[in-house]
Amino acid sequence: MAYTKEPDQLSIKTNVDLLKERQTATFDVASLTQILDGGKAKTRRRKQLESLVLSDPTLNPLDRSVDRLELYDRSLRKAARVYELKVKHNWSPEDMKMVLRMLNDEHALGVHEVMFIPCIERLGTAAQRAKWLPRAHTLEIIGTYAQTELGHGTNLAGLETTATYEPSSGQFILNTPTLSAMKWWPGNLAKTANHALVLAQLWIAGKKFGMQAFMVQLRSLEDHTLLPGIETGDIGPKMGVPYTDNGYLILKNVRIPRDHMLAGFAKVSADGQFSKVGSDQVNYLTMVYVRAKIVDWAFNGVSEAVTIATRYSAARRQGSMKPGDPEVQIMDYMTQQYKLFPALAAAYALFFAKEQIMKEYVRVTKEIQEDSNFKSLPEFHGILCGMKALSTTTAVEEIEVLHRGCGGHGYLVSSGLPGLLGFHLVLFTGEGENTVLYLQSARYLMKSFAKSTMGQPLPATVQYLSRDWSSYECPVRSERDCLNHNVISDIHLKRASYLVKRAADHLQRRLSAGDPQHVAWNRASIDLVTAAVGHAQAFVVCNFCTSLSQLDADTQILEVLSTLCSFYGLHLIIKHSGEFLEAGSISGNQLELIRRQEQALLAVIRPNAVALCDAFDYHDVTLNSALGGYDGNVYEELYGRAKQCVLNKTEVLPSYYKHIQPLQRRLKARL
Amino acid sequence: MAYTKEPDQLSIKTNVDLLKERQTATFDVASLTQILDGGKAKTRRRKQLESLVLSDPTLNPLDRSVDRLELYDRSLRKAARVYELKVKHNWSPEDMKMVLRMLNDEHALGVHEVMFIPCIERLGTAAQRAKWLPRAHTLEIIGTYAQTELGHGTNLAGLETTATYEPSSGQFILNTPTLSAMKWWPGNLAKTANHALVLAQLWIAGKKFGMQAFMVQLRSLEDHTLLPGIETGDIGPKMGVPYTDNGYLILKNVRIPRDHMLAGFAKVSADGQFSKVGSDQVNYLTMVYVRAKIVDWAFNGVSEAVTIATRYSAARRQGSMKPGDPEVQIMDYMTQQYKLFPALAAAYALFFAKEQIMKEYVRVTKEIQEDSNFKSLPEFHGILCGMKALSTTTAVEEIEVLHRGCGGHGYLVSSGLPGLLGFHLVLFTGEGENTVLYLQSARYLMKSFAKSTMGQPLPATVQYLSRDWSSYECPVRSERDCLNHNVISDIHLKRASYLVKRAADHLQRRLSAGDPQHVAWNRASIDLVTAAVGHAQAFVVCNFCTSLSQLDADTQILEVLSTLCSFYGLHLIIKHSGEFLEAGSISGNQLELIRRQEQALLAVIRPNAVALCDAFDYHDVTLNSALGGYDGNVYEELYGRAKQCVLNKTEVLPSYYKHIQPLQRRLKARL
């Protein structure tokens, strides 16, 4: 099939093996790219932005230092440049999303834009918005969002920072009462931000009024020095985002005026009367949005990593099947296909999952903002918590397998894989630790299960809990039957339903034995997490199937995606076969048929593997990988990038004279 | 029970929660430490060395920069210091092992000592040994071992570097004929070494004589500059060992004299006659040793990581079980225990595995060196390949779970966990890629299986393949039965036996269908890997059980280790339940009993968790972790280490003036 790649990515000397892989594709890559982008117009716009942004010398990420000062400096320079281009070209929010994605979200002003500004917009009064937002938009105010503390992460109720109102002065006095109360982790807090929204416990006249957000100026707007009573610093090197100045903050009797408490939903009068105004539940939407965005990031991570590893596996030849034969492409090894193709399938599964999650986010948000209708939120929250956890777990697992699948070269920073792994490891814990989120999802599942036993109707994502599975028998009789999407979906739903019931039974057993609710919950929590994983996986698989049944695409594309979808569903069954057998969702004989079909599909996917990666259409600059370039010239890239290493700037390093030469002389003298 | 910790590690203000955990221990920690060390005398010697080495200002690893030049410099300084101390104190090889372990094997002259020198000793002639070894011991010669190439890793036969003999000059001429032939990855090749043993294809008069090792001088012994025809450099930043100068090497018509080919087993006469001398199979032992050493490292990695995470989980309080209650130790959450205790059990399982592997290594080596008897090698190779792969996989998986289990703080380099993860990720691929090794183990398993069907006797580690499993029925009737070590061992052996048979059947099915041997092997390779994993896991579990039955220790220690052993065996059954069910090694009902017992054991392990970690007796300086210190003063440590970060050296970084201030002004001007 004709290859419709843009000429700018077509090298004159593409690796021949990679070229051959592309010729075997059974579908049109550009059409699939347009589906992934959301239409032809969006693909076009993305490419316009790519040629503007990725050719900009400041924004090209090619140099990969590991020096933190340098990384920080470069990231600040990049952020400033992006900000300037955004203002100059009047980019829409959607443009910005595309731009940040092509820069892999390495954006030093991310917290300012994604958390600080939206928080003022949502929690501030009209007067506060008018006062701060214009100054934030011109970066006079650069803000961060200071919530987590050294001793307090997931449990917000435990935060210790205090804001005590003093009626005589009309000021709040902010303090960090203990070591564990210091703010810890906020992005850009250490060196970049000059303001912070500080989450603190409000105290008035010796009484606590719970968590509120306070606008605190940290640094002078003249020379950026720290203001009195403020101590900030960087929390030190870390995995994942080395360029960000995640910081700590200690407050010592920092005084701010009364109108610096965000007062859209709660206010303090001059004489110290506290009052609530409406419901602040809407603030919850920021967190919901970030979690939905993370599912999107997980898709990015897996699709980038699989593009790198698949192209490399096509271009790399190593070993021969039989002594004396020429070396083969490593993609010819079944064990290598078994590393690549589950990740490829996971990437497409996550694509459709994030599309669905984002669609639901828009719908739920609209209901809330337009009609103050929160009724869809619990279901959405139930699936989103599980999906944030599952998608980030999947991303980390697949990226790891892929990075190992690239052998030694996968360890080099220049392969791009260590960076992807680091970034996605962070998402595993950030914005809600995954075990905690699975347990939140499980809480929703337990409630839904209870409803189902009482015959109450359930929303779409949990409707399967109401189905009568007792008479269900898996209809798989042949390897062919295993490809059927309805069959695969049912197998997953029955397993999820079984796991939910098993967890509910465990909980009930504990309660019946006399455990108080919270003890029973804790003691059943391992099974509760397992149930939440099963539920989220069933969602991903069923959503993949449903999305394909509704997809407007040509036959060839539908065919290849359908294969990928079957493969993914079967692969997960093999991976968790014990649960499926235990659930009675398949029999031992059916498991053997499934395993055979799963392995047989590898050969079916193989001719389209490179093309399915090409369809993600990552620009070479975005991938920034010596192994994953479009032209597959792996060795030239590895060598070229190695030469830029800081250790290679001088032929003999001073360390030799300092440490080795004197020792050599001393050892010689001992003889 | 009395706590017999050395006073130097007892802080006056140990975290109270951690203190309480220690009081619940049912066994004497110091006695268990002595078992782990291999006896009281060795514990004593280790502690002597610890107080000498870890108080040395050069060797204290506390500062954790990420700057490569600085890391390299420090590591070179450390290596020089260790070398000097070794000479001064006349350390035995065993002393050196202890010292390197307490320094986490961060040793810039590691390749010189572990590969370069042994290779000369094994492959050189007496004259060559006399010529080079004394100079290597005084570091006049600093060597590396240059084998892998940019395009060639696991497949040594594919190496492209050439050494062409020229009878007229009596010299070899070494060349890097293509880009993919450049040497790539050897440690210390870039900047440190002045000599390399270069593995190259020997050519004489247009005929190839296979791989030989050549001594090539890279740098001047006067000023360390590169010699003509030599290009070396660092391959760039990478995961795992940032301080090492892994390098590349390009050779252009580099001439060396004829006696620079290591000639213990092959030689070239002046007129260009090639001849073999004896068998070079003995060289194989270096690789075998390194793989055995890796099993040991895997134990180190898991035991260090679990010490850090367990102490942190005791000291960290977060969230409450029930709203309004005080915050609880995170170790109180079952889900947290389910992250910690499998790793703890894995650490002890790996301890006994590496003890057994090392014992076998000594036995097999002795047979070979004293009697030229290679008959034990195939079995040892079969189990060692699988164990290298399984132990490194286990290490990476457990360290990841533990690092995630420490929440946000686990991402900080100061937690020690990212460093451990990076180092162990490298071992996954280094010294034999794990999938390749599993397939080598599978090859041995297939041969053994074939023998068993022919009624031939099998060696100990595969004897279970000869057992008649058809009449075996798992005797588990109650949760209590699940604790029995013989029962657990049999369950694992039956599953391994089933997986081996399944893979053999798959292979046979392919062959019967007409596939040539190598095609059939490839097509069955996924099942072959699964079989090798099952075999290695059965080895670990059975060896854990056997080792305890032979262990000379007091009752309390035997009891706690016995619990841990049962837990590990059961945990692996739950983790791979599908295979156990499919194998018929347990029934669905038995699986439920096993799951209940597995979860019930968490509470049994809990009182001893901290003490079991303390018994590993890692010095605080070795752990170098803000989260894992003996005294549990986590927050002080995190803050103290953060303050040392390079970003905190100045209050306002120049980046602010360079990038932000000008932008602020431009944006303001636009208004």
PDB file of N, CA, C and O in Angstrom, chain A residues 289-334:
ATOM      1  N   TYR A 289      -9.984  16.557  36.277  1.00  0.00           N
ATOM      2  CA  TYR A 289      -9.396  16.833  34.971  1.00  0.00           C
ATOM      3  C   TYR A 289      -7.975  16.295  34.881  1.00  0.00           C
ATOM      4  O   TYR A 289      -7.598  15.656  33.898  1.00  0.00           O
ATOM      5  N   VAL A 290      -7.186  16.555  35.917  1.00  0.00           N
ATOM      6  CA  VAL A 290      -5.786  16.123  35.887  1.00  0.00           C
ATOM      7  C   VAL A 290      -5.694  14.597  35.769  1.00  0.00           C
ATOM      8  O   VAL A 290      -4.881  14.061  35.025  1.00  0.00           O
ATOM      9  N   ARG A 291      -6.585  13.904  36.473  1.00  0.00           N
ATOM     10  CA  ARG A 291      -6.556  12.433  36.372  1.00  0.00           C
ATOM     11  C   ARG A 291      -6.944  11.953  34.975  1.00  0.00           C
ATOM     12  O   ARG A 291      -6.367  10.990  34.465  1.00  0.00           O
ATOM     13  N   ALA A 292      -7.919  12.615  34.375  1.00  0.00           N
ATOM     14  CA  ALA A 292      -8.297  12.246  33.007  1.00  0.00           C
ATOM     15  C   ALA A 292      -7.116  12.489  32.067  1.00  0.00           C
ATOM     16  O   ALA A 292      -6.809  11.681  31.192  1.00  0.00           O
ATOM     17  N   LYS A 293      -6.452  13.609  32.282  1.00  0.00           N
ATOM     18  CA  LYS A 293      -5.292  13.972  31.472  1.00  0.00           C
ATOM     19  C   LYS A 293      -4.188  12.908  31.603  1.00  0.00           C
ATOM     20  O   LYS A 293      -3.456  12.630  30.654  1.00  0.00           O
ATOM     21  N   ILE A 294      -4.085  12.335  32.796  1.00  0.00           N
ATOM     22  CA  ILE A 294      -3.052  11.320  33.022  1.00  0.00           C
ATOM     23  C   ILE A 294      -3.306  10.070  32.180  1.00  0.00           C
ATOM     24  O   ILE A 294      -2.362   9.438  31.683  1.00  0.00           O
ATOM     25  N   VAL A 295      -4.558   9.711  31.984  1.00  0.00           N
ATOM     26  CA  VAL A 295      -4.868   8.569  31.117  1.00  0.00           C
ATOM     27  C   VAL A 295      -4.343   8.865  29.707  1.00  0.00           C
ATOM     28  O   VAL A 295      -3.765   8.007  29.040  1.00  0.00           O
ATOM     29  N   ASP A 296      -4.529  10.111  29.287  1.00  0.00           N
ATOM     30  CA  ASP A 296      -4.021  10.570  27.996  1.00  0.00           C
ATOM     31  C   ASP A 296      -2.481  10.456  27.951  1.00  0.00           C
ATOM     32  O   ASP A 296      -1.904   9.945  26.991  1.00  0.00           O
ATOM     33  N   TRP A 297      -1.845  10.913  29.010  1.00  0.00           N
ATOM     34  CA  TRP A 297      -0.378  10.815  29.088  1.00  0.00           C
ATOM     35  C   TRP A 297       0.087   9.361  29.018  1.00  0.00           C
ATOM     36  O   TRP A 297       1.113   9.050  28.422  1.00  0.00           O
ATOM     37  N   ALA A 298      -0.646   8.493  29.694  1.00  0.00           N
ATOM     38  CA  ALA A 298      -0.274   7.070  29.680  1.00  0.00           C
ATOM     39  C   ALA A 298      -0.296   6.556  28.244  1.00  0.00           C
ATOM     40  O   ALA A 298       0.604   5.830  27.815  1.00  0.00           O
ATOM     41  N   PHE A 299      -1.324   6.959  27.501  1.00  0.00           N
ATOM     42  CA  PHE A 299      -1.372   6.589  26.078  1.00  0.00           C
ATOM     43  C   PHE A 299      -0.130   7.114  25.358  1.00  0.00           C
ATOM     44  O   PHE A 299       0.537   6.385  24.623  1.00  0.00           O
ATOM     45  N   ASN A 300       0.186   8.381  25.584  1.00  0.00           N
ATOM     46  CA  ASN A 300       1.390   8.962  24.965  1.00  0.00           C
ATOM     47  C   ASN A 300       2.628   8.143  25.279  1.00  0.00           C
ATOM     48  O   ASN A 300       3.434   7.849  24.400  1.00  0.00           O
ATOM     49  N   GLY A 301       2.771   7.818  26.539  1.00  0.00           N
ATOM     50  CA  GLY A 301       3.978   7.117  26.978  1.00  0.00           C
ATOM     51  C   GLY A 301       4.134   5.775  26.287  1.00  0.00           C
ATOM     52  O   GLY A 301       5.199   5.456  25.745  1.00  0.00           O
ATOM     53  N   VAL A 302       3.079   4.987  26.296  1.00  0.00           N
ATOM     54  CA  VAL A 302       3.171   3.655  25.684  1.00  0.00           C
ATOM     55  C   VAL A 302       3.357   3.782  24.182  1.00  0.00           C
ATOM     56  O   VAL A 302       4.157   3.069  23.588  1.00  0.00           O
ATOM     57  N   SER A 303       2.651   4.718  23.553  1.00  0.00           N
ATOM     58  CA  SER A 303       2.746   4.808  22.095  1.00  0.00           C
ATOM     59  C   SER A 303       4.121   5.323  21.668  1.00  0.00           C
ATOM     60  O   SER A 303       4.668   4.872  20.663  1.00  0.00           O
ATOM     61  N   GLU A 304       4.699   6.227  22.426  1.00  0.00           N
ATOM     62  CA  GLU A 304       6.063   6.672  22.093  1.00  0.00           C
ATOM     63  C   GLU A 304       7.065   5.532  22.286  1.00  0.00           C
ATOM     64  O   GLU A 304       7.899   5.272  21.427  1.00  0.00           O
ATOM     65  N   ALA A 305       6.948   4.858  23.424  1.00  0.00           N
ATOM     66  CA  ALA A 305       7.921   3.790  23.718  1.00  0.00           C
ATOM     67  C   ALA A 305       7.817   2.654  22.706  1.00  0.00           C
ATOM     68  O   ALA A 305       8.824   2.101  22.265  1.00  0.00           O
ATOM     69  N   VAL A 306       6.597   2.322  22.322  1.00  0.00           N
ATOM     70  CA  VAL A 306       6.451   1.190  21.398  1.00  0.00           C
ATOM     71  C   VAL A 306       6.914   1.585  19.997  1.00  0.00           C
ATOM     72  O   VAL A 306       7.411   0.753  19.236  1.00  0.00           O
ATOM     73  N   THR A 307       6.783   2.862  19.661  1.00  0.00           N
ATOM     74  CA  THR A 307       7.310   3.324  18.369  1.00  0.00           C
ATOM     75  C   THR A 307       8.831   3.155  18.346  1.00  0.00           C
ATOM     76  O   THR A 307       9.407   2.628  17.392  1.00  0.00           O
ATOM     77  N   ILE A 308       9.470   3.580  19.424  1.00  0.00           N
ATOM     78  CA  ILE A 308      10.929   3.460  19.514  1.00  0.00           C
ATOM     79  C   ILE A 308      11.359   1.995  19.431  1.00  0.00           C
ATOM     80  O   ILE A 308      12.197   1.617  18.614  1.00  0.00           O
ATOM     81  N   ALA A 309      10.732   1.168  20.260  1.00  0.00           N
ATOM     82  CA  ALA A 309      11.179  -0.230  20.353  1.00  0.00           C
ATOM     83  C   ALA A 309      10.857  -1.021  19.090  1.00  0.00           C
ATOM     84  O   ALA A 309      11.629  -1.903  18.691  1.00  0.00           O
ATOM     85  N   THR A 310       9.744  -0.721  18.459  1.00  0.00           N
ATOM     86  CA  THR A 310       9.362  -1.479  17.261  1.00  0.00           C
ATOM     87  C   THR A 310      10.273  -1.122  16.088  1.00  0.00           C
ATOM     88  O   THR A 310      10.743  -1.995  15.356  1.00  0.00           O
ATOM     89  N   ARG A 311      10.523   0.173  15.899  1.00  0.00           N
ATOM     90  CA  ARG A 311      11.429   0.559  14.817  1.00  0.00           C
ATOM     91  C   ARG A 311      12.817  -0.028  15.046  1.00  0.00           C
ATOM     92  O   ARG A 311      13.456  -0.520  14.121  1.00  0.00           O
ATOM     93  N   TYR A 312      13.261   0.030  16.290  1.00  0.00           N
ATOM     94  CA  TYR A 312      14.571  -0.541  16.606  1.00  0.00           C
ATOM     95  C   TYR A 312      14.579  -2.045  16.331  1.00  0.00           C
ATOM     96  O   TYR A 312      15.543  -2.571  15.760  1.00  0.00           O
ATOM     97  N   SER A 313      13.519  -2.719  16.691  1.00  0.00           N
ATOM     98  CA  SER A 313      13.462  -4.172  16.498  1.00  0.00           C
ATOM     99  C   SER A 313      13.423  -4.554  15.032  1.00  0.00           C
ATOM    100  O   SER A 313      13.743  -5.686  14.670  1.00  0.00           O
ATOM    101  N   ALA A 314      12.982  -3.620  14.191  1.00  0.00           N
ATOM    102  CA  ALA A 314      13.008  -3.871  12.752  1.00  0.00           C
ATOM    103  C   ALA A 314      14.407  -3.616  12.201  1.00  0.00           C
ATOM    104  O   ALA A 314      14.879  -4.322  11.317  1.00  0.00           O
ATOM    105  N   ALA A 315      15.073  -2.589  12.735  1.00  0.00           N
ATOM    106  CA  ALA A 315      16.375  -2.190  12.185  1.00  0.00           C
ATOM    107  C   ALA A 315      17.526  -3.017  12.759  1.00  0.00           C
ATOM    108  O   ALA A 315      18.567  -3.164  12.129  1.00  0.00           O
ATOM    109  N   ARG A 316      17.337  -3.552  13.953  1.00  0.00           N
ATOM    110  CA  ARG A 316      18.412  -4.289  14.622  1.00  0.00           C
ATOM    111  C   ARG A 316      18.436  -5.745  14.177  1.00  0.00           C
ATOM    112  O   ARG A 316      17.415  -6.412  14.191  1.00  0.00           O
ATOM    113  N   ARG A 317      19.602  -6.204  13.794  1.00  0.00           N
ATOM    114  CA  ARG A 317      19.778  -7.622  13.481  1.00  0.00           C
ATOM    115  C   ARG A 317      20.727  -8.220  14.496  1.00  0.00           C
ATOM    116  O   ARG A 317      21.756  -7.638  14.816  1.00  0.00           O
ATOM    117  N   GLN A 318      20.366  -9.349  15.033  1.00  0.00           N
ATOM    118  CA  GLN A 318      21.181  -9.958  16.072  1.00  0.00           C
ATOM    119  C   GLN A 318      20.927 -11.455  16.150  1.00  0.00           C
ATOM    120  O   GLN A 318      19.778 -11.892  16.258  1.00  0.00           O
ATOM    121  N   GLY A 319      21.999 -12.220  16.066  1.00  0.00           N
ATOM    122  CA  GLY A 319      21.866 -13.664  16.172  1.00  0.00           C
ATOM    123  C   GLY A 319      21.197 -14.262  14.948  1.00  0.00           C
ATOM    124  O   GLY A 319      20.618 -13.552  14.134  1.00  0.00           O
ATOM    125  N   SER A 320      21.326 -15.543  14.832  1.00  0.00           N
ATOM    126  CA  SER A 320      20.647 -16.201  13.723  1.00  0.00           C
ATOM    127  C   SER A 320      19.842 -17.357  14.291  1.00  0.00           C
ATOM    128  O   SER A 320      20.142 -17.873  15.356  1.00  0.00           O
ATOM    129  N   MET A 321      18.784 -17.711  13.593  1.00  0.00           N
ATOM    130  CA  MET A 321      17.910 -18.768  14.083  1.00  0.00           C
ATOM    131  C   MET A 321      18.686 -20.094  14.113  1.00  0.00           C
ATOM    132  O   MET A 321      18.500 -20.929  14.965  1.00  0.00           O
ATOM    133  N   LYS A 322      19.573 -20.213  13.135  1.00  0.00           N
ATOM    134  CA  LYS A 322      20.268 -21.482  12.935  1.00  0.00           C
ATOM    135  C   LYS A 322      21.733 -21.141  12.694  1.00  0.00           C
ATOM    136  O   LYS A 322      22.034 -20.202  11.945  1.00  0.00           O
ATOM    137  N   PRO A 323      22.666 -21.864  13.337  1.00  0.00           N
ATOM    138  CA  PRO A 323      24.089 -21.518  13.208  1.00  0.00           C
ATOM    139  C   PRO A 323      24.499 -21.374  11.744  1.00  0.00           C
ATOM    140  O   PRO A 323      24.147 -22.215  10.915  1.00  0.00           O
ATOM    141  N   GLY A 324      25.226 -20.304  11.443  1.00  0.00           N
ATOM    142  CA  GLY A 324      25.712 -20.119  10.083  1.00  0.00           C
ATOM    143  C   GLY A 324      24.819 -19.256   9.221  1.00  0.00           C
ATOM    144  O   GLY A 324      25.275 -18.652   8.252  1.00  0.00           O
ATOM    145  N   ASP A 325      23.529 -19.168   9.573  1.00  0.00           N
ATOM    146  CA  ASP A 325      22.623 -18.292   8.824  1.00  0.00           C
ATOM    147  C   ASP A 325      22.952 -16.836   9.097  1.00  0.00           C
ATOM    148  O   ASP A 325      23.556 -16.511  10.116  1.00  0.00           O
ATOM    149  N   PRO A 326      22.551 -15.933   8.190  1.00  0.00           N
ATOM    150  CA  PRO A 326      22.772 -14.506   8.476  1.00  0.00           C
ATOM    151  C   PRO A 326      21.953 -14.066   9.693  1.00  0.00           C
ATOM    152  O   PRO A 326      20.979 -14.716  10.071  1.00  0.00           O
ATOM    153  N   GLU A 327      22.359 -12.937  10.282  1.00  0.00           N
ATOM    154  CA  GLU A 327      21.638 -12.436  11.445  1.00  0.00           C
ATOM    155  C   GLU A 327      20.230 -11.997  11.051  1.00  0.00           C
ATOM    156  O   GLU A 327      20.005 -11.494   9.953  1.00  0.00           O
ATOM    157  N   VAL A 328      19.301 -12.162  11.979  1.00  0.00           N
ATOM    158  CA  VAL A 328      17.905 -11.825  11.675  1.00  0.00           C
ATOM    159  C   VAL A 328      17.490 -10.555  12.402  1.00  0.00           C
ATOM    160  O   VAL A 328      18.090 -10.157  13.403  1.00  0.00           O
ATOM    161  N   GLN A 329      16.444  -9.917  11.886  1.00  0.00           N
ATOM    162  CA  GLN A 329      15.846  -8.786  12.608  1.00  0.00           C
ATOM    163  C   GLN A 329      15.356  -9.315  13.949  1.00  0.00           C
ATOM    164  O   GLN A 329      14.715 -10.367  14.001  1.00  0.00           O
ATOM    165  N   ILE A 330      15.595  -8.573  14.996  1.00  0.00           N
ATOM    166  CA  ILE A 330      15.171  -9.128  16.295  1.00  0.00           C
ATOM    167  C   ILE A 330      13.656  -9.237  16.384  1.00  0.00           C
ATOM    168  O   ILE A 330      13.134 -10.006  17.171  1.00  0.00           O
ATOM    169  N   MET A 331      12.946  -8.503  15.527  1.00  0.00           N
ATOM    170  CA  MET A 331      11.485  -8.633  15.522  1.00  0.00           C
ATOM    171  C   MET A 331      11.045  -9.998  15.012  1.00  0.00           C
ATOM    172  O   MET A 331       9.870 -10.357  15.140  1.00  0.00           O
ATOM    173  N   ASP A 332      11.960 -10.761  14.446  1.00  0.00           N
ATOM    174  CA  ASP A 332      11.595 -12.104  14.002  1.00  0.00           C
ATOM    175  C   ASP A 332      11.475 -13.094  15.149  1.00  0.00           C
ATOM    176  O   ASP A 332      10.880 -14.155  14.993  1.00  0.00           O
ATOM    177  N   TYR A 333      12.058 -12.749  16.281  1.00  0.00           N
ATOM    178  CA  TYR A 333      11.939 -13.647  17.430  1.00  0.00           C
ATOM    179  C   TYR A 333      10.546 -13.512  18.042  1.00  0.00           C
ATOM    180  O   TYR A 333      10.100 -12.403  18.352  1.00  0.00           O
ATOM    181  N   MET A 334       9.887 -14.639  18.240  1.00  0.00           N
ATOM    182  CA  MET A 334       8.556 -14.624  18.862  1.00  0.00           C
ATOM    183  C   MET A 334       8.588 -13.951  20.230  1.00  0.00           C
ATOM    184  O   MET A 334       7.675 -13.242  20.612  1.00  0.00           O
TER     185      MET A 334
END
